[in-house]
PDB file of C-alpha atoms and ligand atoms in Angstrom:
ATOM      1  CA  MET Y   1      55.919  -0.227  28.727  1.00 46.00           C
ATOM      2  CA  LEU Y   2      53.421   0.316  31.045  1.00 53.00           C
ATOM      3  CA  LEU Y   3      50.970   3.642  29.830  1.00 66.00           C
ATOM      4  CA  THR Y   4      47.931   4.759  31.031  1.00 84.00           C
ATOM      5  CA  PHE Y   5      46.317   7.163  28.487  1.00 96.00           C
ATOM      6  CA  ALA Y   6      43.463   8.848  30.493  1.00 96.00           C
ATOM      7  CA  PRO Y   7      46.785  12.041  31.535  1.00 97.00           C
ATOM      8  CA  VAL Y   8      47.865  11.762  27.916  1.00 97.00           C
ATOM      9  CA  LEU Y   9      44.518  12.634  26.457  1.00 98.00           C
ATOM     10  CA  ASP Y  10      43.986  15.514  29.137  1.00 98.00           C
ATOM     11  CA  ARG Y  11      46.975  17.401  27.902  1.00 97.00           C
ATOM     12  CA  ILE Y  12      46.434  16.979  24.573  1.00 98.00           C
ATOM     13  CA  ALA Y  13      42.948  17.842  25.214  1.00 98.00           C
ATOM     14  CA  GLU Y  14      44.539  21.138  26.997  1.00 98.00           C
ATOM     15  CA  GLU Y  15      46.937  22.283  23.709  1.00 97.00           C
ATOM     16  CA  ILE Y  16      43.841  22.481  21.186  1.00 97.00           C
ATOM     17  CA  ALA Y  17      41.762  24.187  23.140  1.00 96.00           C
ATOM     18  CA  GLY Y  18      44.079  26.872  22.745  1.00 95.00           C
ATOM     19  CA  LEU Y  19      44.154  26.496  18.976  1.00 95.00           C
ATOM     20  CA  THR Y  20      43.002  29.248  16.962  1.00 91.00           C
ATOM     21  CA  GLU Y  21      43.051  28.252  13.270  1.00 92.00           C
ATOM     22  CA  ARG Y  22      40.868  25.365  12.950  1.00 94.00           C
ATOM     23  CA  GLY Y  23      39.408  25.189   9.672  1.00 96.00           C
ATOM     24  CA  ARG Y  24      35.042  25.123   8.668  1.00 95.00           C
ATOM     25  CA  PRO Y  25      32.764  22.299   8.611  1.00 96.00           C
ATOM     26  CA  ALA Y  26      31.937  21.033   5.200  1.00 93.00           C
ATOM     27  CA  ASP Y  27      29.578  23.194   3.270  1.00 90.00           C
ATOM     28  CA  TYR Y  28      28.808  20.871   0.599  1.00 87.00           C
ATOM     29  CA  ILE Y  29      26.710  18.884   2.140  1.00 88.00           C
ATOM     30  CA  PRO Y  30      24.486  20.877   3.982  1.00 88.00           C
ATOM     31  CA  ALA Y  31      23.493  18.665   7.147  1.00 85.00           C
ATOM     32  CA  LEU Y  32      27.282  19.171   8.175  1.00 90.00           C
ATOM     33  CA  ALA Y  33      27.598  22.584   7.553  1.00 92.00           C
ATOM     34  CA  SER Y  34      25.721  23.055  11.012  1.00 91.00           C
ATOM     35  CA  ALA Y  35      28.363  21.334  12.946  1.00 93.00           C
ATOM     36  CA  ASP Y  36      30.423  23.390  15.559  1.00 94.00           C
ATOM     37  CA  PRO Y  37      34.147  24.102  14.809  1.00 93.00           C
ATOM     38  CA  ASN Y  38      35.104  24.144  18.780  1.00 94.00           C
ATOM     39  CA  SER Y  39      33.654  20.684  19.553  1.00 97.00           C
ATOM     40  CA  PHE Y  40      36.790  18.095  20.214  1.00 98.00           C
ATOM     41  CA  GLY Y  41      37.134  14.890  20.947  1.00 98.00           C
ATOM     42  CA  MET Y  42      39.129  11.846  21.683  1.00 98.00           C
ATOM     43  CA  ALA Y  43      39.334   8.497  22.429  1.00 98.00           C
ATOM     44  CA  VAL Y  44      41.749   5.160  22.518  1.00 98.00           C
ATOM     45  CA  ALA Y  45      40.981   1.671  22.786  1.00 98.00           C
ATOM     46  CA  GLU Y  46      42.832  -0.782  24.192  1.00 97.00           C
ATOM     47  CA  LEU Y  47      43.254  -3.968  22.860  1.00 97.00           C
ATOM     48  CA  ASP Y  48      40.778  -5.669  25.485  1.00 97.00           C
ATOM     49  CA  GLY Y  49      38.198  -2.643  25.147  1.00 97.00           C
ATOM     50  CA  THR Y  50      39.305  -0.622  27.513  1.00 97.00           C
ATOM     51  CA  VAL Y  51      38.592   2.642  26.101  1.00 97.00           C
ATOM     52  CA  TYR Y  52      40.027   6.045  27.216  1.00 97.00           C
ATOM     53  CA  GLY Y  53      37.976   9.662  25.978  1.00 98.00           C
ATOM     54  CA  VAL Y  54      38.439  13.135  27.158  1.00 98.00           C
ATOM     55  CA  GLY Y  55      35.970  16.582  25.869  1.00 98.00           C
ATOM     56  CA  ASP Y  56      33.198  14.874  23.494  1.00 98.00           C
ATOM     57  CA  TRP Y  57      34.302  11.796  23.096  1.00 98.00           C
ATOM     58  CA  GLN Y  58      31.133  10.173  23.894  1.00 98.00           C
ATOM     59  CA  ARG Y  59      29.161  12.198  21.112  1.00 98.00           C
ATOM     60  CA  PRO Y  60      28.005  11.043  17.986  1.00 97.00           C
ATOM     61  CA  PHE Y  61      28.988  12.826  14.812  1.00 97.00           C
ATOM     62  CA  SER Y  62      28.149  11.927  11.473  1.00 97.00           C
ATOM     63  CA  THR Y  63      30.946   9.208  10.585  1.00 98.00           C
ATOM     64  CA  GLN Y  64      31.211   9.997   6.169  1.00 98.00           C
ATOM     65  CA  SER Y  65      34.569   8.676   4.699  1.00 97.00           C
ATOM     66  CA  VAL Y  66      35.682   6.373   7.654  1.00 98.00           C
ATOM     67  CA  THR Y  67      33.483   4.291   7.511  1.00 98.00           C
ATOM     68  CA  LYS Y  68      35.262   2.910   3.971  1.00 98.00           C
ATOM     69  CA  VAL Y  69      37.732   1.202   6.359  1.00 98.00           C
ATOM     70  CA  PHE Y  70      35.128  -1.023   7.856  1.00 98.00           C
ATOM     71  CA  THR Y  71      33.151  -1.419   4.316  1.00 98.00           C
ATOM     72  CA  LEU Y  72      36.836  -2.582   2.676  1.00 98.00           C
ATOM     73  CA  ALA Y  73      37.866  -4.453   5.411  1.00 98.00           C
ATOM     74  CA  LEU Y  74      34.541  -5.918   5.272  1.00 98.00           C
ATOM     75  CA  THR Y  75      34.742  -6.689   1.518  1.00 98.00           C
ATOM     76  CA  LEU Y  76      37.729  -7.957   1.209  1.00 98.00           C
ATOM     77  CA  ALA Y  77      37.109 -10.480   3.994  1.00 98.00           C
ATOM     78  CA  ARG Y  78      34.602 -12.015   1.101  1.00 98.00           C
ATOM     79  CA  LYS Y  79      36.020 -11.227  -1.547  1.00 98.00           C
ATOM     80  CA  GLY Y  80      39.861 -11.967  -1.737  1.00 98.00           C
ATOM     81  CA  ASP Y  81      42.137 -10.513  -3.659  1.00 98.00           C
ATOM     82  CA  PRO Y  82      40.150 -10.645  -6.737  1.00 98.00           C
ATOM     83  CA  LEU Y  83      38.410  -7.370  -4.867  1.00 98.00           C
ATOM     84  CA  TRP Y  84      41.945  -5.446  -6.517  1.00 98.00           C
ATOM     85  CA  ASP Y  85      40.800  -6.411 -10.056  1.00 98.00           C
ATOM     86  CA  HIS Y  86      38.321  -3.528  -9.490  1.00 98.00           C
ATOM     87  CA  VAL Y  87      40.309  -1.006  -7.757  1.00 98.00           C
ATOM     88  CA  GLY Y  88      44.439   0.058  -7.442  1.00 97.00           C
ATOM     89  CA  ARG Y  89      46.130   0.336  -4.198  1.00 96.00           C
ATOM     90  CA  GLU Y  90      48.112   3.929  -4.842  1.00 94.00           C
ATOM     91  CA  PRO Y  91      47.646   7.201  -3.189  1.00 93.00           C
ATOM     92  CA  SER Y  92      46.224   9.051  -6.082  1.00 88.00           C
ATOM     93  CA  GLY Y  93      47.859  12.839  -4.825  1.00 85.00           C
ATOM     94  CA  ASN Y  94      44.157  14.201  -6.432  1.00 84.00           C
ATOM     95  CA  PRO Y  95      40.946  14.791  -4.429  1.00 84.00           C
ATOM     96  CA  PHE Y  96      38.847  12.491  -2.227  1.00 84.00           C
ATOM     97  CA  ASN Y  97      35.902  13.525  -5.240  1.00 86.00           C
ATOM     98  CA  SER Y  98      37.907  13.863  -8.237  1.00 88.00           C
ATOM     99  CA  LEU Y  99      36.808  12.736 -11.636  1.00 89.00           C
ATOM    100  CA  VAL Y 100      39.631  13.203 -13.353  1.00 90.00           C
ATOM    101  CA  GLN Y 101      42.191   9.883 -12.964  1.00 89.00           C
ATOM    102  CA  LEU Y 102      39.486   8.049 -13.926  1.00 93.00           C
ATOM    103  CA  GLU Y 103      39.218   8.166 -17.403  1.00 91.00           C
ATOM    104  CA  TYR Y 104      43.189   8.498 -17.796  1.00 91.00           C
ATOM    105  CA  GLU Y 105      42.615   4.466 -16.224  1.00 91.00           C
ATOM    106  CA  ASN Y 106      39.735   3.035 -17.578  1.00 94.00           C
ATOM    107  CA  GLY Y 107      37.000   3.585 -15.071  1.00 96.00           C
ATOM    108  CA  ILE Y 108      39.177   1.989 -12.402  1.00 97.00           C
ATOM    109  CA  PRO Y 109      40.020   3.677  -9.001  1.00 97.00           C
ATOM    110  CA  ARG Y 110      43.109   4.405  -7.708  1.00 95.00           C
ATOM    111  CA  ASN Y 111      42.192   3.399  -4.189  1.00 96.00           C
ATOM    112  CA  PRO Y 112      39.357   2.598  -1.939  1.00 97.00           C
ATOM    113  CA  PHE Y 113      38.926   5.356   0.076  1.00 96.00           C
ATOM    114  CA  ILE Y 114      38.538   8.260  -2.462  1.00 95.00           C
ATOM    115  CA  ASN Y 115      34.898   8.588  -3.526  1.00 95.00           C
ATOM    116  CA  ALA Y 116      35.745   6.456  -6.536  1.00 97.00           C
ATOM    117  CA  GLY Y 117      37.391   2.874  -5.059  1.00 97.00           C
ATOM    118  CA  ALA Y 118      34.931   3.712  -2.224  1.00 98.00           C
ATOM    119  CA  LEU Y 119      32.027   3.131  -4.746  1.00 98.00           C
ATOM    120  CA  VAL Y 120      33.025  -0.213  -6.048  1.00 98.00           C
ATOM    121  CA  VAL Y 121      34.180  -1.643  -3.326  1.00 98.00           C
ATOM    122  CA  THR Y 122      30.238  -0.791  -1.805  1.00 98.00           C
ATOM    123  CA  ASP Y 123      29.006  -2.154  -5.073  1.00 98.00           C
ATOM    124  CA  GLN Y 124      31.216  -4.842  -4.538  1.00 98.00           C
ATOM    125  CA  LEU Y 125      29.558  -6.063  -0.521  1.00 98.00           C
ATOM    126  CA  HIS Y 126      26.195  -5.174  -1.874  1.00 98.00           C
ATOM    127  CA  ARG Y 127      26.293  -7.842  -4.404  1.00 98.00           C
ATOM    128  CA  MET Y 128      27.824  -9.852  -2.303  1.00 98.00           C
ATOM    129  CA  THR Y 129      25.340  -9.990   0.293  1.00 98.00           C
ATOM    130  CA  GLY Y 130      22.624  -7.728  -0.913  1.00 98.00           C
ATOM    131  CA  ASP Y 131      22.837  -4.949   1.842  1.00 98.00           C
ATOM    132  CA  ALA Y 132      25.893  -3.606   1.960  1.00 98.00           C
ATOM    133  CA  SER Y 133      24.900  -0.843   4.632  1.00 98.00           C
ATOM    134  CA  GLY Y 134      22.631  -3.234   7.119  1.00 98.00           C
ATOM    135  CA  VAL Y 135      26.383  -5.155   6.659  1.00 98.00           C
ATOM    136  CA  LEU Y 136      27.995  -2.587   7.076  1.00 98.00           C
ATOM    137  CA  LEU Y 137      25.951  -1.503  10.524  1.00 98.00           C
ATOM    138  CA  ASP Y 138      25.895  -4.949  12.666  1.00 98.00           C
ATOM    139  CA  PHE Y 139      29.682  -5.420  12.137  1.00 98.00           C
ATOM    140  CA  LEU Y 140      29.698  -1.809  13.898  1.00 98.00           C
ATOM    141  CA  ARG Y 141      27.423  -2.718  16.079  1.00 98.00           C
ATOM    142  CA  ALA Y 142      29.293  -5.463  17.378  1.00 98.00           C
ATOM    143  CA  GLU Y 143      32.672  -4.383  16.972  1.00 98.00           C
ATOM    144  CA  SER Y 144      31.187  -1.523  19.514  1.00 98.00           C
ATOM    145  CA  GLY Y 145      28.928  -3.545  21.629  1.00 98.00           C
ATOM    146  CA  ASN Y 146      26.673  -0.479  21.308  1.00 98.00           C
ATOM    147  CA  PRO Y 147      23.477  -1.314  19.292  1.00 98.00           C
ATOM    148  CA  ASP Y 148      22.027   1.909  19.517  1.00 98.00           C
ATOM    149  CA  LEU Y 149      23.809   3.298  16.015  1.00 98.00           C
ATOM    150  CA  ASP Y 150      22.001   3.946  13.146  1.00 98.00           C
ATOM    151  CA  PHE Y 151      21.795   5.890   9.772  1.00 98.00           C
ATOM    152  CA  ASP Y 152      21.444   9.428   9.852  1.00 97.00           C
ATOM    153  CA  ARG Y 153      18.407   9.676   7.246  1.00 96.00           C
ATOM    154  CA  ASP Y 154      18.653  13.131   7.068  1.00 95.00           C
ATOM    155  CA  VAL Y 155      22.004  13.318   5.995  1.00 95.00           C
ATOM    156  CA  ALA Y 156      21.548  10.644   3.708  1.00 96.00           C
ATOM    157  CA  ALA Y 157      19.046  12.700   2.153  1.00 96.00           C
ATOM    158  CA  SER Y 158      21.007  15.852   2.568  1.00 94.00           C
ATOM    159  CA  GLU Y 159      23.396  13.412  -0.374  1.00 94.00           C
ATOM    160  CA  ASN Y 160      21.836  12.329  -2.186  1.00 94.00           C
ATOM    161  CA  ALA Y 161      19.854  15.494  -2.966  1.00 94.00           C
ATOM    162  CA  ASN Y 162      23.183  16.864  -3.637  1.00 93.00           C
ATOM    163  CA  GLY Y 163      24.986  13.807  -4.910  1.00 95.00           C
ATOM    164  CA  ASP Y 164      25.782  14.886  -8.521  1.00 96.00           C
ATOM    165  CA  ARG Y 165      29.570  14.078  -8.363  1.00 95.00           C
ATOM    166  CA  ASN Y 166      29.381  10.941  -6.529  1.00 97.00           C
ATOM    167  CA  ALA Y 167      26.400  10.439  -9.298  1.00 98.00           C
ATOM    168  CA  ALA Y 168      28.989  11.394 -11.986  1.00 97.00           C
ATOM    169  CA  LEU Y 169      31.296   9.073 -10.482  1.00 97.00           C
ATOM    170  CA  ALA Y 170      29.612   5.899 -10.605  1.00 98.00           C
ATOM    171  CA  HIS Y 171      28.183   6.405 -13.623  1.00 98.00           C
ATOM    172  CA  PHE Y 172      31.610   7.030 -15.233  1.00 97.00           C
ATOM    173  CA  MET Y 173      32.551   3.422 -13.858  1.00 98.00           C
ATOM    174  CA  ALA Y 174      29.749   1.976 -14.882  1.00 98.00           C
ATOM    175  CA  SER Y 175      30.315   2.684 -18.257  1.00 97.00           C
ATOM    176  CA  TYR Y 176      33.575   1.111 -18.258  1.00 97.00           C
ATOM    177  CA  ASP Y 177      31.674  -2.129 -16.698  1.00 98.00           C
ATOM    178  CA  ASN Y 178      32.894  -1.494 -13.277  1.00 98.00           C
ATOM    179  CA  ILE Y 179      29.663  -1.818 -11.238  1.00 98.00           C
ATOM    180  CA  ALA Y 180      27.612  -4.476 -10.909  1.00 98.00           C
ATOM    181  CA  ASN Y 181      24.686  -2.664  -9.507  1.00 98.00           C
ATOM    182  CA  PRO Y 182      22.125  -0.218 -10.921  1.00 98.00           C
ATOM    183  CA  VAL Y 183      23.462   3.658  -9.812  1.00 98.00           C
ATOM    184  CA  PRO Y 184      20.675   4.673  -8.188  1.00 97.00           C
ATOM    185  CA  THR Y 185      20.873   1.535  -5.626  1.00 98.00           C
ATOM    186  CA  LEU Y 186      24.251   1.972  -5.577  1.00 98.00           C
ATOM    187  CA  LEU Y 187      24.328   5.671  -4.458  1.00 98.00           C
ATOM    188  CA  ARG Y 188      21.715   5.008  -1.615  1.00 98.00           C
ATOM    189  CA  GLU Y 189      23.784   2.080   0.033  1.00 98.00           C
ATOM    190  CA  TYR Y 190      26.750   4.646  -0.051  1.00 98.00           C
ATOM    191  CA  PHE Y 191      24.466   7.483   1.385  1.00 98.00           C
ATOM    192  CA  ARG Y 192      23.620   5.514   4.171  1.00 98.00           C
ATOM    193  CA  GLN Y 193      27.026   4.153   4.839  1.00 98.00           C
ATOM    194  CA  CYS Y 194      28.776   7.644   4.770  1.00 98.00           C
ATOM    195  CA  SER Y 195      25.340   8.819   6.902  1.00 98.00           C
ATOM    196  CA  ILE Y 196      25.725   6.451  10.300  1.00 98.00           C
ATOM    197  CA  GLU Y 197      26.102   8.176  13.646  1.00 98.00           C
ATOM    198  CA  ALA Y 198      28.793   7.282  15.908  1.00 98.00           C
ATOM    199  CA  SER Y 199      31.272   8.227  18.253  1.00 98.00           C
ATOM    200  CA  CYS Y 200      35.115   8.503  19.317  1.00 98.00           C
ATOM    201  CA  ALA Y 201      34.584   5.767  21.776  1.00 98.00           C
ATOM    202  CA  ASP Y 202      31.933   3.457  19.370  1.00 98.00           C
ATOM    203  CA  LEU Y 203      34.613   4.449  15.959  1.00 98.00           C
ATOM    204  CA  ALA Y 204      38.314   3.559  18.191  1.00 98.00           C
ATOM    205  CA  LEU Y 205      36.365   0.601  19.381  1.00 98.00           C
ATOM    206  CA  ALA Y 206      35.256  -0.601  15.642  1.00 98.00           C
ATOM    207  CA  THR Y 207      38.786   0.428  14.535  1.00 98.00           C
ATOM    208  CA  GLY Y 208      40.267  -2.689  16.803  1.00 98.00           C
ATOM    209  CA  PHE Y 209      40.412  -5.541  14.895  1.00 98.00           C
ATOM    210  CA  LEU Y 210      43.283  -3.492  12.380  1.00 98.00           C
ATOM    211  CA  ALA Y 211      44.832  -3.452  15.600  1.00 98.00           C
ATOM    212  CA  ARG Y 212      44.551  -7.402  16.993  1.00 98.00           C
ATOM    213  CA  HIS Y 213      46.103  -7.986  12.934  1.00 98.00           C
ATOM    214  CA  GLY Y 214      42.356  -8.830  11.389  1.00 98.00           C
ATOM    215  CA  ILE Y 215      40.501 -10.360  15.213  1.00 98.00           C
ATOM    216  CA  ARG Y 216      37.460  -8.668  16.120  1.00 98.00           C
ATOM    217  CA  ALA Y 217      35.969  -7.560  19.535  1.00 98.00           C
ATOM    218  CA  ASP Y 218      34.484 -11.215  20.439  1.00 98.00           C
ATOM    219  CA  GLY Y 219      38.265 -13.394  19.433  1.00 98.00           C
ATOM    220  CA  THR Y 220      37.041 -14.629  16.019  1.00 98.00           C
ATOM    221  CA  ARG Y 221      38.904 -13.675  13.036  1.00 98.00           C
ATOM    222  CA  LEU Y 222      37.479 -11.292  10.378  1.00 98.00           C
ATOM    223  CA  LEU Y 223      40.816 -10.499   8.147  1.00 98.00           C
ATOM    224  CA  THR Y 224      44.112 -12.917   7.828  1.00 98.00           C
ATOM    225  CA  ARG Y 225      47.068 -10.996   9.147  1.00 98.00           C
ATOM    226  CA  SER Y 226      48.097 -10.464   5.691  1.00 98.00           C
ATOM    227  CA  GLN Y 227      44.860  -8.918   5.119  1.00 98.00           C
ATOM    228  CA  ALA Y 228      45.274  -6.153   7.996  1.00 98.00           C
ATOM    229  CA  LYS Y 229      48.448  -5.923   7.263  1.00 98.00           C
ATOM    230  CA  HIS Y 230      46.879  -4.733   3.859  1.00 98.00           C
ATOM    231  CA  VAL Y 231      43.985  -2.424   5.192  1.00 98.00           C
ATOM    232  CA  ASN Y 232      46.295  -0.411   7.034  1.00 98.00           C
ATOM    233  CA  ALA Y 233      49.345   0.409   4.297  1.00 98.00           C
ATOM    234  CA  ILE Y 234      46.578   1.609   2.248  1.00 98.00           C
ATOM    235  CA  MET Y 235      45.123   3.499   5.562  1.00 98.00           C
ATOM    236  CA  LEU Y 236      48.715   4.831   5.646  1.00 97.00           C
ATOM    237  CA  THR Y 237      49.692   5.935   1.942  1.00 97.00           C
ATOM    238  CA  CYS Y 238      45.900   6.503   0.908  1.00 96.00           C
ATOM    239  CA  GLY Y 239      43.217   7.137   4.215  1.00 97.00           C
ATOM    240  CA  THR Y 240      44.151  10.682   4.251  1.00 96.00           C
ATOM    241  CA  TYR Y 241      43.709  11.820   0.379  1.00 88.00           C
ATOM    242  CA  ASP Y 242      45.719  14.396  -1.124  1.00 90.00           C
ATOM    243  CA  ALA Y 243      47.595  14.582   2.440  1.00 95.00           C
ATOM    244  CA  ALA Y 244      48.357  11.320   2.500  1.00 95.00           C
ATOM    245  CA  GLY Y 245      52.199  12.163   3.141  1.00 96.00           C
ATOM    246  CA  ASP Y 246      52.076  15.286   4.888  1.00 96.00           C
ATOM    247  CA  PHE Y 247      49.769  12.937   7.893  1.00 98.00           C
ATOM    248  CA  ALA Y 248      52.311  10.511   7.337  1.00 97.00           C
ATOM    249  CA  TYR Y 249      54.917  13.105   8.322  1.00 98.00           C
ATOM    250  CA  ARG Y 250      53.283  14.143  10.965  1.00 97.00           C
ATOM    251  CA  VAL Y 251      51.077  11.747  12.915  1.00 98.00           C
ATOM    252  CA  GLY Y 252      53.097   8.091  11.423  1.00 98.00           C
ATOM    253  CA  LEU Y 253      50.300   5.739  11.672  1.00 98.00           C
ATOM    254  CA  PRO Y 254      47.430   4.541   9.536  1.00 98.00           C
ATOM    255  CA  GLY Y 255      44.570   6.790   9.918  1.00 98.00           C
ATOM    256  CA  LYS Y 256      41.820   6.852   8.128  1.00 98.00           C
ATOM    257  CA  SER Y 257      39.516  11.102   8.268  1.00 98.00           C
ATOM    258  CA  GLY Y 258      36.053  11.638   6.854  1.00 97.00           C
ATOM    259  CA  VAL Y 259      34.566  14.885   6.052  1.00 96.00           C
ATOM    260  CA  GLY Y 260      31.843  15.188   9.228  1.00 97.00           C
ATOM    261  CA  GLY Y 261      35.217  15.793  11.490  1.00 98.00           C
ATOM    262  CA  ALA Y 262      36.845  12.455  12.215  1.00 98.00           C
ATOM    263  CA  ILE Y 263      39.808  10.413  12.031  1.00 98.00           C
ATOM    264  CA  VAL Y 264      40.440   7.151  13.150  1.00 98.00           C
ATOM    265  CA  ALA Y 265      44.733   6.230  13.478  1.00 98.00           C
ATOM    266  CA  VAL Y 266      45.496   2.383  14.582  1.00 98.00           C
ATOM    267  CA  VAL Y 267      48.968   1.703  16.292  1.00 98.00           C
ATOM    268  CA  PRO Y 268      49.099  -1.781  15.354  1.00 98.00           C
ATOM    269  CA  GLY Y 269      49.715  -4.649  18.489  1.00 98.00           C
ATOM    270  CA  ARG Y 270      48.915  -1.422  20.780  1.00 97.00           C
ATOM    271  CA  CYS Y 271      46.355   0.176  20.728  1.00 98.00           C
ATOM    272  CA  THR Y 272      43.321   2.312  18.085  1.00 98.00           C
ATOM    273  CA  LEU Y 273      42.180   6.379  18.329  1.00 98.00           C
ATOM    274  CA  CYS Y 274      39.665   8.246  16.980  1.00 98.00           C
ATOM    275  CA  VAL Y 275      39.982  11.976  17.304  1.00 98.00           C
ATOM    276  CA  TRP Y 276      36.394  14.384  16.126  1.00 98.00           C
ATOM    277  CA  SER Y 277      36.124  18.095  15.320  1.00 98.00           C
ATOM    278  CA  PRO Y 278      34.327  19.248  12.255  1.00 97.00           C
ATOM    279  CA  GLY Y 279      36.895  22.032  11.154  1.00 97.00           C
ATOM    280  CA  LEU Y 280      38.530  20.840   7.807  1.00 97.00           C
ATOM    281  CA  ASP Y 281      41.276  22.145   5.815  1.00 96.00           C
ATOM    282  CA  ALA Y 282      41.247  22.621   1.702  1.00 94.00           C
ATOM    283  CA  ARG Y 283      41.749  18.415   1.708  1.00 93.00           C
ATOM    284  CA  GLY Y 284      38.968  17.177   3.874  1.00 94.00           C
ATOM    285  CA  ASN Y 285      40.927  16.981   6.959  1.00 96.00           C
ATOM    286  CA  SER Y 286      40.103  17.598  10.816  1.00 98.00           C
ATOM    287  CA  VAL Y 287      42.389  20.571  11.633  1.00 98.00           C
ATOM    288  CA  ALA Y 288      42.506  19.996  15.424  1.00 98.00           C
ATOM    289  CA  GLY Y 289      42.266  16.280  14.528  1.00 98.00           C
ATOM    290  CA  VAL Y 290      45.462  15.911  12.983  1.00 98.00           C
ATOM    291  CA  ALA Y 291      47.357  18.740  15.640  1.00 98.00           C
ATOM    292  CA  ALA Y 292      45.511  16.124  18.198  1.00 98.00           C
ATOM    293  CA  LEU Y 293      46.987  13.148  16.675  1.00 98.00           C
ATOM    294  CA  ASP Y 294      50.521  14.761  16.102  1.00 98.00           C
ATOM    295  CA  ARG Y 295      50.659  15.613  19.423  1.00 98.00           C
ATOM    296  CA  PHE Y 296      49.979  11.680  20.303  1.00 98.00           C
ATOM    297  CA  THR Y 297      52.037  10.702  18.445  1.00 98.00           C
ATOM    298  CA  THR Y 298      54.931  12.862  20.042  1.00 97.00           C
ATOM    299  CA  ILE Y 299      54.163  12.783  23.829  1.00 97.00           C
ATOM    300  CA  THR Y 300      53.409   8.868  23.359  1.00 97.00           C
ATOM    301  CA  GLY Y 301      56.066   7.619  21.156  1.00 96.00           C
ATOM    302  CA  LEU Y 302      54.024   5.462  19.829  1.00 97.00           C
ATOM    303  CA  SER Y 303      53.492   5.964  15.403  1.00 97.00           C
ATOM    304  CA  VAL Y 304      54.652   2.495  13.312  1.00 96.00           C
ATOM    305  CA  PHE Y 305      58.102   4.430  13.042  1.00 95.00           C
TER     306      PHE Y 305
HETATM  307  N1  LIG W 401      30.009  11.140   2.046  1.00 58.21           N
HETATM  308  C1  LIG W 401      30.588  11.896   1.540  1.00 58.21           C
HETATM  309  C2  LIG W 401      30.770  12.222  -0.312  1.00 58.21           C
HETATM  310  O1  LIG W 401      30.500  11.314  -0.705  1.00 58.21           O
HETATM  311  C3  LIG W 401      32.001  11.111   2.374  1.00 58.21           C
HETATM  312  C4  LIG W 401      33.545  12.048   1.826  1.00 58.21           C
HETATM  313  C5  LIG W 401      34.856  11.804   2.838  1.00 58.21           C
HETATM  314  O2  LIG W 401      34.373  12.038   4.129  1.00 58.21           O
HETATM  315  N2  LIG W 401      35.508  12.388   2.499  1.00 58.21           N
HETATM  316  O3  LIG W 401      31.279  13.188  -0.814  1.00 58.21           O
END
């Protein structure tokens, strides 16, 4: 079916403009608290790199936990299945920064998309490359075709200054020998990773390898077809934390959210999406973002179900 996305995006933006309840920006990271919940952008990237956008789709924002998708892919590509000795792949049913399951499960986090799991993945990537955040930034620049992507040092510093919970998670896992680097090194890498600024267009393009079954923008392979399926499956079941069931119900796509207000989503074999609006619900997902993706799959019929 030939479908042009431009009118679909216009229609969604119009509907979202009428949304009165938009949630609140994350305030536990002071540098994010001043974002305007009325901001909204959305982009769709085709497999060949054609991008459609609406609203603030070219405006950079704090990518936060959306980066967890890319560090997982980069780590899985290098380490393969032994990664699963360090982190599980079941939904947690708990908030993204929860400590409670870790003790019951002997320091092995439930999945790579809660903070504990992402810390383990970043730790492994840093152990293998010596430069986890740099490898991630290079990858995002290459896939988005945007060499200007960078860390936001103020956001990284703000997270570091307010990072007691992530520090607690990292130290706790280190006590189970599940962290290889010194904890301060790991936290520096993790906060740098979360601080990367990018736009909806950048992130929709950077997620393209997951719609192309593991193939990067330049035609080389990052992941095997199976590994790309694995990452998409974990996004579907764990990408929006303790709201993953509701996200699958409403949107029906692999997706990954971040507390900066972005969500990326994948229609395997067809296209990728990124939506951004900084107002969050109680579980840390963008209110307008989920609503917009819900409308997208409803209007186009493009979901995995
Ligand atoms: N940097 C944030 C944190 O570690 C990322 C959380 C998120 O986006 N859900 O708390």
